[in-house]
Tab-separated table of N, CA and C in Angstrom:
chain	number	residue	atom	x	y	z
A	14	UNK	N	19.235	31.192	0.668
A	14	UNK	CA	17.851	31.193	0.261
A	14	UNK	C	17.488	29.879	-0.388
A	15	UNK	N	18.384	28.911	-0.978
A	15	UNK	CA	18.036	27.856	-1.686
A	15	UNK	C	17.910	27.981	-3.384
A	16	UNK	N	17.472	27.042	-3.435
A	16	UNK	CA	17.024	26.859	-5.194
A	16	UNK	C	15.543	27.599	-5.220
A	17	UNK	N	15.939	28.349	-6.439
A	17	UNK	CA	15.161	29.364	-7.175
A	17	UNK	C	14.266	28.545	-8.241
A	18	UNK	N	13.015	28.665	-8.264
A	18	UNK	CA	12.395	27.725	-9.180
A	18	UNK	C	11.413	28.757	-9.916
A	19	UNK	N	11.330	28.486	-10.779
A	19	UNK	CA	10.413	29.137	-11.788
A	19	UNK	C	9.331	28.744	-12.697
A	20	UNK	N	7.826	28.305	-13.089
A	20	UNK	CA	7.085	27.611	-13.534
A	20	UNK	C	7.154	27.861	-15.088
A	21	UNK	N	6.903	27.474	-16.089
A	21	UNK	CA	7.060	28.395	-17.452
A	21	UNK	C	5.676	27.857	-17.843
A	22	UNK	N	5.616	28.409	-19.151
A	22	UNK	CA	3.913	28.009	-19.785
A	22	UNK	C	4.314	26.394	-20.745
A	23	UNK	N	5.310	25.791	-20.683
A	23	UNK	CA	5.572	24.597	-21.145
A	23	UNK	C	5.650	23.579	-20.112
A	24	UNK	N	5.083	23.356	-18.898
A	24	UNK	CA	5.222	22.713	-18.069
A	24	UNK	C	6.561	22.367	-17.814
A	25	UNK	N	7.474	23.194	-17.401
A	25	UNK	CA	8.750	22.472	-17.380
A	25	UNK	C	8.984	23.229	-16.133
A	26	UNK	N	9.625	22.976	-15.054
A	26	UNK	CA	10.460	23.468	-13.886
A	26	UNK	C	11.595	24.304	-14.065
A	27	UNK	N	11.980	24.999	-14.200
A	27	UNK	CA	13.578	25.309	-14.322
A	27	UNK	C	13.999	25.541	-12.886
A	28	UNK	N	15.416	25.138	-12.297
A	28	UNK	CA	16.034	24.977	-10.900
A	28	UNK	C	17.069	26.134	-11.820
A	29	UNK	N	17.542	27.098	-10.914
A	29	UNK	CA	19.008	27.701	-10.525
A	29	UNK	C	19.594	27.293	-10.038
A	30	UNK	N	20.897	27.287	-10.276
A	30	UNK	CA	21.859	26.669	-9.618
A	30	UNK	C	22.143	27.796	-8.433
A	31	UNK	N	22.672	26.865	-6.842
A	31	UNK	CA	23.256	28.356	-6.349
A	31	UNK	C	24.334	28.665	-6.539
A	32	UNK	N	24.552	30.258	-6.141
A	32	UNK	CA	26.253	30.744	-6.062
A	32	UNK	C	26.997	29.911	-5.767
A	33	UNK	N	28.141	30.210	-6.192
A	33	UNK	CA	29.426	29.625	-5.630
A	33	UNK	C	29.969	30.030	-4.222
A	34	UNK	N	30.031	29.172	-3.308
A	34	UNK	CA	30.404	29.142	-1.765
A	34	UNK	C	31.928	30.315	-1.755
A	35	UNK	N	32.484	30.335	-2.624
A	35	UNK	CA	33.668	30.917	-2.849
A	35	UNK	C	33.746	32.056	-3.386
A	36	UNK	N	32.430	32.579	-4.099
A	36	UNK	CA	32.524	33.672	-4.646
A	36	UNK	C	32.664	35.075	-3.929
A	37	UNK	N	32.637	36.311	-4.210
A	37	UNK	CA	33.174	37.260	-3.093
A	37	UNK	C	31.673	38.180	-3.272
A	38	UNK	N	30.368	37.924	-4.030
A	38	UNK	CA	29.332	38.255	-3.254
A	38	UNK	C	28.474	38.274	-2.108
A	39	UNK	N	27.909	39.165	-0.963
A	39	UNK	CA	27.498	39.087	0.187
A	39	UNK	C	26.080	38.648	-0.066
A	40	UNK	N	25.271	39.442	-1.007
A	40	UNK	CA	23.741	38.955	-1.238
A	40	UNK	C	23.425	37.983	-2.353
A	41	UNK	N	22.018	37.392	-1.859
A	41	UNK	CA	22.113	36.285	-3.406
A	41	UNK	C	21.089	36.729	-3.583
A	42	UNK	N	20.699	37.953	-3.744
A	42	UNK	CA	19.994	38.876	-4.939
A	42	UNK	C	21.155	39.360	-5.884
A	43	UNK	N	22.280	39.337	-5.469
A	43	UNK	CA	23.346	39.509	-6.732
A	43	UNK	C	23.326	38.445	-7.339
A	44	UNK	N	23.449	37.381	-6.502
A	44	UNK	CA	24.163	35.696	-6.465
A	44	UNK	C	23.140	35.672	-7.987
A	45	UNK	N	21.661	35.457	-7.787
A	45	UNK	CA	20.845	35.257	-8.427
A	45	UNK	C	20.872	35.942	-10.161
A	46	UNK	N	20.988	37.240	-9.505
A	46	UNK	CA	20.869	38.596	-10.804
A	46	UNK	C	21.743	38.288	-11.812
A	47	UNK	N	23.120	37.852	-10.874
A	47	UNK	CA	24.135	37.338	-12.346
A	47	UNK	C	23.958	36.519	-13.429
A	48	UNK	N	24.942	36.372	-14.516
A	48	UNK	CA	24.668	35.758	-15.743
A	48	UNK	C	25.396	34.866	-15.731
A	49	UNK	N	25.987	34.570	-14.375
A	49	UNK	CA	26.654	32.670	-14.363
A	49	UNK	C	25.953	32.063	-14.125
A	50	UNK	N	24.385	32.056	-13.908
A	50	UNK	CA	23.924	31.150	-13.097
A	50	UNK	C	23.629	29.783	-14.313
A	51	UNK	N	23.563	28.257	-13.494
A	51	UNK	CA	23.497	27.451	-14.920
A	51	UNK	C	22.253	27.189	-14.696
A	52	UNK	N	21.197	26.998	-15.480
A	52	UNK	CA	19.925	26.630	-15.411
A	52	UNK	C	19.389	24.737	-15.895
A	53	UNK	N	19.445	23.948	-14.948
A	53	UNK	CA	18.501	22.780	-15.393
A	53	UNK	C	17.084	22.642	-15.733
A	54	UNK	N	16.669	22.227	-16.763
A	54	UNK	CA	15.224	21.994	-17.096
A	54	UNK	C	14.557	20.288	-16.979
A	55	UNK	N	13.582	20.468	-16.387
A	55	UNK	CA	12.693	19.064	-16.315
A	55	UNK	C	11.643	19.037	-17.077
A	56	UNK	N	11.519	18.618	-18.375
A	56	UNK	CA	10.155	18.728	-18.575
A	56	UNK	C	9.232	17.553	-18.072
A	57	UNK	N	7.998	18.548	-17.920
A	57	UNK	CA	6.234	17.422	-17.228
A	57	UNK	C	7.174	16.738	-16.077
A	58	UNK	N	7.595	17.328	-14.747
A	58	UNK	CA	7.710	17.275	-13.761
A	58	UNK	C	6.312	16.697	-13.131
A	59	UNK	N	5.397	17.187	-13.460
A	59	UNK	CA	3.839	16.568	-12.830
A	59	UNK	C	3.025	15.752	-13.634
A	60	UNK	N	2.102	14.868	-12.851
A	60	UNK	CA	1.783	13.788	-13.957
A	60	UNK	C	-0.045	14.797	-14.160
A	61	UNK	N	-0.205	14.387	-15.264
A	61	UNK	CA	-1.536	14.812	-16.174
A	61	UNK	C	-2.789	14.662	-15.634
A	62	UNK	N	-3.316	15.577	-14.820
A	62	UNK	CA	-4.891	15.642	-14.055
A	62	UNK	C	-6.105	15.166	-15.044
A	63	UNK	N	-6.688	14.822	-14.410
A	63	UNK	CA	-8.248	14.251	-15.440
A	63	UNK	C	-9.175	15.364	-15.401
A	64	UNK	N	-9.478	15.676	-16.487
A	64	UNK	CA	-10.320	16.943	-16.841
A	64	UNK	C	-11.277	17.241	-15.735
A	65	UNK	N	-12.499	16.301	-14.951
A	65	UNK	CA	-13.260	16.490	-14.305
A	65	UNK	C	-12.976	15.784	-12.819
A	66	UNK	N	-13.571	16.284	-11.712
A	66	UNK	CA	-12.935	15.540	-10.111
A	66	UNK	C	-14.018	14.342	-10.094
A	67	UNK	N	-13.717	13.742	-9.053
A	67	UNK	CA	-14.220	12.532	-9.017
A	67	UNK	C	-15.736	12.623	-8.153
A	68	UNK	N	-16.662	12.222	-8.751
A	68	UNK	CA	-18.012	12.441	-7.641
A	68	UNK	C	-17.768	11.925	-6.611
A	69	UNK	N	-18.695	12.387	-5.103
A	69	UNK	CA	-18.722	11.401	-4.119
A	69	UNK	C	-19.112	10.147	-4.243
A	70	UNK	N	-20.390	9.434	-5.356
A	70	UNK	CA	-20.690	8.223	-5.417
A	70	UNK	C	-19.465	7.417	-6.219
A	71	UNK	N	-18.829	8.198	-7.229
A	71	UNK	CA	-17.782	7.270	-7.896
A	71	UNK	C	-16.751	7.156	-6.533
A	72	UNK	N	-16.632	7.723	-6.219
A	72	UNK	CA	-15.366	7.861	-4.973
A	72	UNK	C	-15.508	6.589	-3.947
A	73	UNK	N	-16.527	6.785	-3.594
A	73	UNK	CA	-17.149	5.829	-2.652
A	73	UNK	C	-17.341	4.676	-3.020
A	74	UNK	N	-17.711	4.281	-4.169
A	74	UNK	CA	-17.699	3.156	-4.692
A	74	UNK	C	-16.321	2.287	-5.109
A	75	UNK	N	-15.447	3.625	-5.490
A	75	UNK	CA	-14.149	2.901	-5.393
A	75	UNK	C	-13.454	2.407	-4.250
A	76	UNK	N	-13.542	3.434	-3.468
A	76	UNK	CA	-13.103	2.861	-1.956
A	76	UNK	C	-13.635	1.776	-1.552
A	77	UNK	N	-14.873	1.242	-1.888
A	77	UNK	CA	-16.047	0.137	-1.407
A	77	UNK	C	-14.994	-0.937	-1.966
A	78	UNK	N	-14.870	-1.049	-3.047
A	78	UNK	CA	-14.209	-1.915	-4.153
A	78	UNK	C	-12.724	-2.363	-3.568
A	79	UNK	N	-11.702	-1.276	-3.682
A	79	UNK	CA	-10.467	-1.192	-2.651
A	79	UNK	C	-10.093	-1.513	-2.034
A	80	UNK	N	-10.755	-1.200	-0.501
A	80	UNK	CA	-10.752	-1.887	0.516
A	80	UNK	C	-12.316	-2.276	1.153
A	81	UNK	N	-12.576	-3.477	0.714
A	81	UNK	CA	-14.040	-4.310	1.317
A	81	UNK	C	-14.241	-4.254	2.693
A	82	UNK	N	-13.347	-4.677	3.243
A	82	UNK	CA	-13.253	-4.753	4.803
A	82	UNK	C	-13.641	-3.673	5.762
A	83	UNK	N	-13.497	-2.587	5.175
A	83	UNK	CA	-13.795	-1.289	6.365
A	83	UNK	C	-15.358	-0.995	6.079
A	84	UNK	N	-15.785	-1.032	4.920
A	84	UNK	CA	-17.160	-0.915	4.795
A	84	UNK	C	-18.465	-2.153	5.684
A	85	UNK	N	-17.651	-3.481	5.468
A	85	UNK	CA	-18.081	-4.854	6.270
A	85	UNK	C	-17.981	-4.495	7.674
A	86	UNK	N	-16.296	-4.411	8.273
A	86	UNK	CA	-16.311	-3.926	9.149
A	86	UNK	C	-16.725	-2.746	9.986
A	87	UNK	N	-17.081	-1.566	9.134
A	87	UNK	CA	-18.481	-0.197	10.081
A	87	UNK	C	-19.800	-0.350	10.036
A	88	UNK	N	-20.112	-1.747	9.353
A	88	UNK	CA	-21.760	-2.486	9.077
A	88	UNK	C	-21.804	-3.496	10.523
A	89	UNK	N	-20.929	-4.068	10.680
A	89	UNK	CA	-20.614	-5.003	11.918
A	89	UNK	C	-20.757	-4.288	13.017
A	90	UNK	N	-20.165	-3.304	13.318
A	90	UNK	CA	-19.828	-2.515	14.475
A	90	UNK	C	-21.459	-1.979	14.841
A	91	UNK	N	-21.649	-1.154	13.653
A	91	UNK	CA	-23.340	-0.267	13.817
A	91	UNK	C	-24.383	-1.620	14.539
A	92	UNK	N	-23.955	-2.672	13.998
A	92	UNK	CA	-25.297	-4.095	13.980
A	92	UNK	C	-24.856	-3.772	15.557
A	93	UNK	N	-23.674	-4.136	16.220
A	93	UNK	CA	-23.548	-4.644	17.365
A	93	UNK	C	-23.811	-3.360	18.681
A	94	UNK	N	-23.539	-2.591	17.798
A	94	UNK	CA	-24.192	-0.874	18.454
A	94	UNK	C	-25.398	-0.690	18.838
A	95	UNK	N	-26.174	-0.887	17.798
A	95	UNK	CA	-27.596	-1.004	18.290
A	95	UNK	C	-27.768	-1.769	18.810
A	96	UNK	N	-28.166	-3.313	18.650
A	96	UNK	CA	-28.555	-3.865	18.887
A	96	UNK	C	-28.093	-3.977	20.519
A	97	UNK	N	-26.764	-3.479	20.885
A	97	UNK	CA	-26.367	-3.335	22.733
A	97	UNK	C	-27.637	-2.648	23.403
A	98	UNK	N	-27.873	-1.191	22.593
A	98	UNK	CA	-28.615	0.204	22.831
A	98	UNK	C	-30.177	-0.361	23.361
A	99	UNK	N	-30.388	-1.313	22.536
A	99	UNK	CA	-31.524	-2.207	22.097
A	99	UNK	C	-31.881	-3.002	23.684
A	100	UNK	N	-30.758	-4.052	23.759
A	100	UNK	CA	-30.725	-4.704	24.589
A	100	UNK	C	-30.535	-3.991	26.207
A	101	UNK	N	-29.839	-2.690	26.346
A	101	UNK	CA	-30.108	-1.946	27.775
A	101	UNK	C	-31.084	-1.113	27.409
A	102	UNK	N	-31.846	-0.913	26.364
A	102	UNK	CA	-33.395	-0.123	26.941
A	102	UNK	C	-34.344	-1.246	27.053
A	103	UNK	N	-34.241	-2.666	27.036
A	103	UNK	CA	-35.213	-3.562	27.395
A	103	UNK	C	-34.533	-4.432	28.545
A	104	UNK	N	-33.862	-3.801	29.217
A	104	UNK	CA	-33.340	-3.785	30.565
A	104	UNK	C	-32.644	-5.331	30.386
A	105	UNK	N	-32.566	-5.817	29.217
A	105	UNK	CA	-31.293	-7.015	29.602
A	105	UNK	C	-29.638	-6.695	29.362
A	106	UNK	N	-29.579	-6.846	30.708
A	106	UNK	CA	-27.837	-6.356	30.978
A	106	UNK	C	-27.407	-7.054	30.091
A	107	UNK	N	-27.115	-9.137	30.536
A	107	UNK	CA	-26.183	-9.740	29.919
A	107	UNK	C	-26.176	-9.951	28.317
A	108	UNK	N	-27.392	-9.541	27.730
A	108	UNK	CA	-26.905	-9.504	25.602
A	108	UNK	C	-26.488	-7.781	26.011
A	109	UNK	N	-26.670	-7.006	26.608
A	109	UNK	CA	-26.674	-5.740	26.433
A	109	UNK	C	-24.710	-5.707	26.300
A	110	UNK	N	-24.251	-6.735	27.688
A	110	UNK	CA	-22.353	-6.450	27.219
A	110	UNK	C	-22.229	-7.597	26.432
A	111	UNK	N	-22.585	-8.252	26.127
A	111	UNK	CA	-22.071	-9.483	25.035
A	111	UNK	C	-22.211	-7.983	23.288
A	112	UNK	N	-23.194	-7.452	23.444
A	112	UNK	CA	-23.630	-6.698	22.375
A	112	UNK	C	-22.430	-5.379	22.459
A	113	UNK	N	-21.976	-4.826	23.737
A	113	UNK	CA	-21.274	-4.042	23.650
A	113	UNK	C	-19.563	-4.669	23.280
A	114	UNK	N	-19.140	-5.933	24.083
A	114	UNK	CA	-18.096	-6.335	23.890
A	114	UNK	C	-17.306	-6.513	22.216
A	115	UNK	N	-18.740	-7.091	21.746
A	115	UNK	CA	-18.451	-7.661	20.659
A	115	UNK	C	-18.901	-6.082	19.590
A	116	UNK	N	-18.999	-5.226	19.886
A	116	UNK	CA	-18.633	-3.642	19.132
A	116	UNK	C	-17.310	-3.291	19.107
A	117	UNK	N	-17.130	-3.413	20.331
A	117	UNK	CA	-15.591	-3.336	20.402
A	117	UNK	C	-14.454	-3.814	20.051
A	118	UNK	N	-15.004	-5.438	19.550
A	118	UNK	CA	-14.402	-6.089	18.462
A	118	UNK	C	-14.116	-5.620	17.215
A	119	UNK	N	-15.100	-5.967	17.005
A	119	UNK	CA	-15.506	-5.188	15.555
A	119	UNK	C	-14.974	-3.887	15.177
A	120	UNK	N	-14.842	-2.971	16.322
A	120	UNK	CA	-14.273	-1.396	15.991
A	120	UNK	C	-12.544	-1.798	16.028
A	121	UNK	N	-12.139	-3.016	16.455
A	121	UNK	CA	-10.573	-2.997	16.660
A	121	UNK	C	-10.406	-3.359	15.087
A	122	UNK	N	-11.168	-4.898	14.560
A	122	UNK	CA	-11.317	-5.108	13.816
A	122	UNK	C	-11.167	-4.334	12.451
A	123	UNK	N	-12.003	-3.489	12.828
A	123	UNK	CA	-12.225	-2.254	11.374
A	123	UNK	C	-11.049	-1.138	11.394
A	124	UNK	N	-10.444	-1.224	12.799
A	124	UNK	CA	-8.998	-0.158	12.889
A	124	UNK	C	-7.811	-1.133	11.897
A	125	UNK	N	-7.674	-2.458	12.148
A	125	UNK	CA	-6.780	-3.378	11.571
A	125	UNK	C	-6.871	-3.345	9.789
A	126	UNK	N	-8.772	-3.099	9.858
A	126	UNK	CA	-8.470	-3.058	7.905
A	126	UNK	C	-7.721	-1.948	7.658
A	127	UNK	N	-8.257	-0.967	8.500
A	127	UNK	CA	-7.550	0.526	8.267
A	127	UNK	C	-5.894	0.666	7.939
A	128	UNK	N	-5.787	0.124	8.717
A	128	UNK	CA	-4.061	0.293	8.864
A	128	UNK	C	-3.405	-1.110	7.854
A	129	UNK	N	-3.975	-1.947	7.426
A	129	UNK	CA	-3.970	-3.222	6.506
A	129	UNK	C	-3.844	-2.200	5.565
A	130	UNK	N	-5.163	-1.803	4.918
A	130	UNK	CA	-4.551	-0.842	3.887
A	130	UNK	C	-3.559	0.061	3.449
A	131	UNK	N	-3.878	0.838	4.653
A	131	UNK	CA	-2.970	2.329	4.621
A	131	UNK	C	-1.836	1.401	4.311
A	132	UNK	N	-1.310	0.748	5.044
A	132	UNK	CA	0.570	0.166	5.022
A	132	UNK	C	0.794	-0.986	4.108
């Protein structure tokens, strides 16, 4: 079954140790029940939550702050989006793929901040 864990009202973890591989019990509902077991304690295993969650505008603003580039880079992409959309409903093909090509830049572009960050 593994390690037995238990939460207490002092923030502390306690782990059971398991049975002994050698012992001549079949279940470790005995294994467990017994009074050999040795008990380790961790206290504040978890680090200390902030009283209130974070708004979407604080959130967003941090991320803005964080990483600059993905926000620059999905402003770039939208410009070159429309403005393609723009350029094939006023029937000019050639800004219409210069406008699409260069979206597609921009969207590789904004995948690279992505993964810049993340890693």
């Amino acid at each position: 079954m593994g390690i037995a864990q238990s939460l207490s009202y002092s923030s502390s973890i306690t782990y059971a140790e398991p049975a002994d591989p050698n012992s001549s019990s079949s279940t470790t509902t005995s294994a467990l029940s017994s009074a050999a077991i040795e008990t380790n304690t961790i206290s504040n295993p978890m680090p200390l939550m902030s009283k209130r969650a974070e708004s979407f505008e604080e959130k967003l603003y941090r991320k803005c702050t964080t990483q600059p580039l993905v926000p620059i880079g999905c402003g770039v992409t939208t410009y070159f989006l429309v403005s393609g959309i723009r350029s094939f409903m006023n029937r000019d093909s050639a800004r219409s793929q210069v406008m699409m090509r260069g979206r597609v830049a921009a969207q590789a572009c904004t995948v690279l901040a992505f993964c810049f960050y993340a890693g």
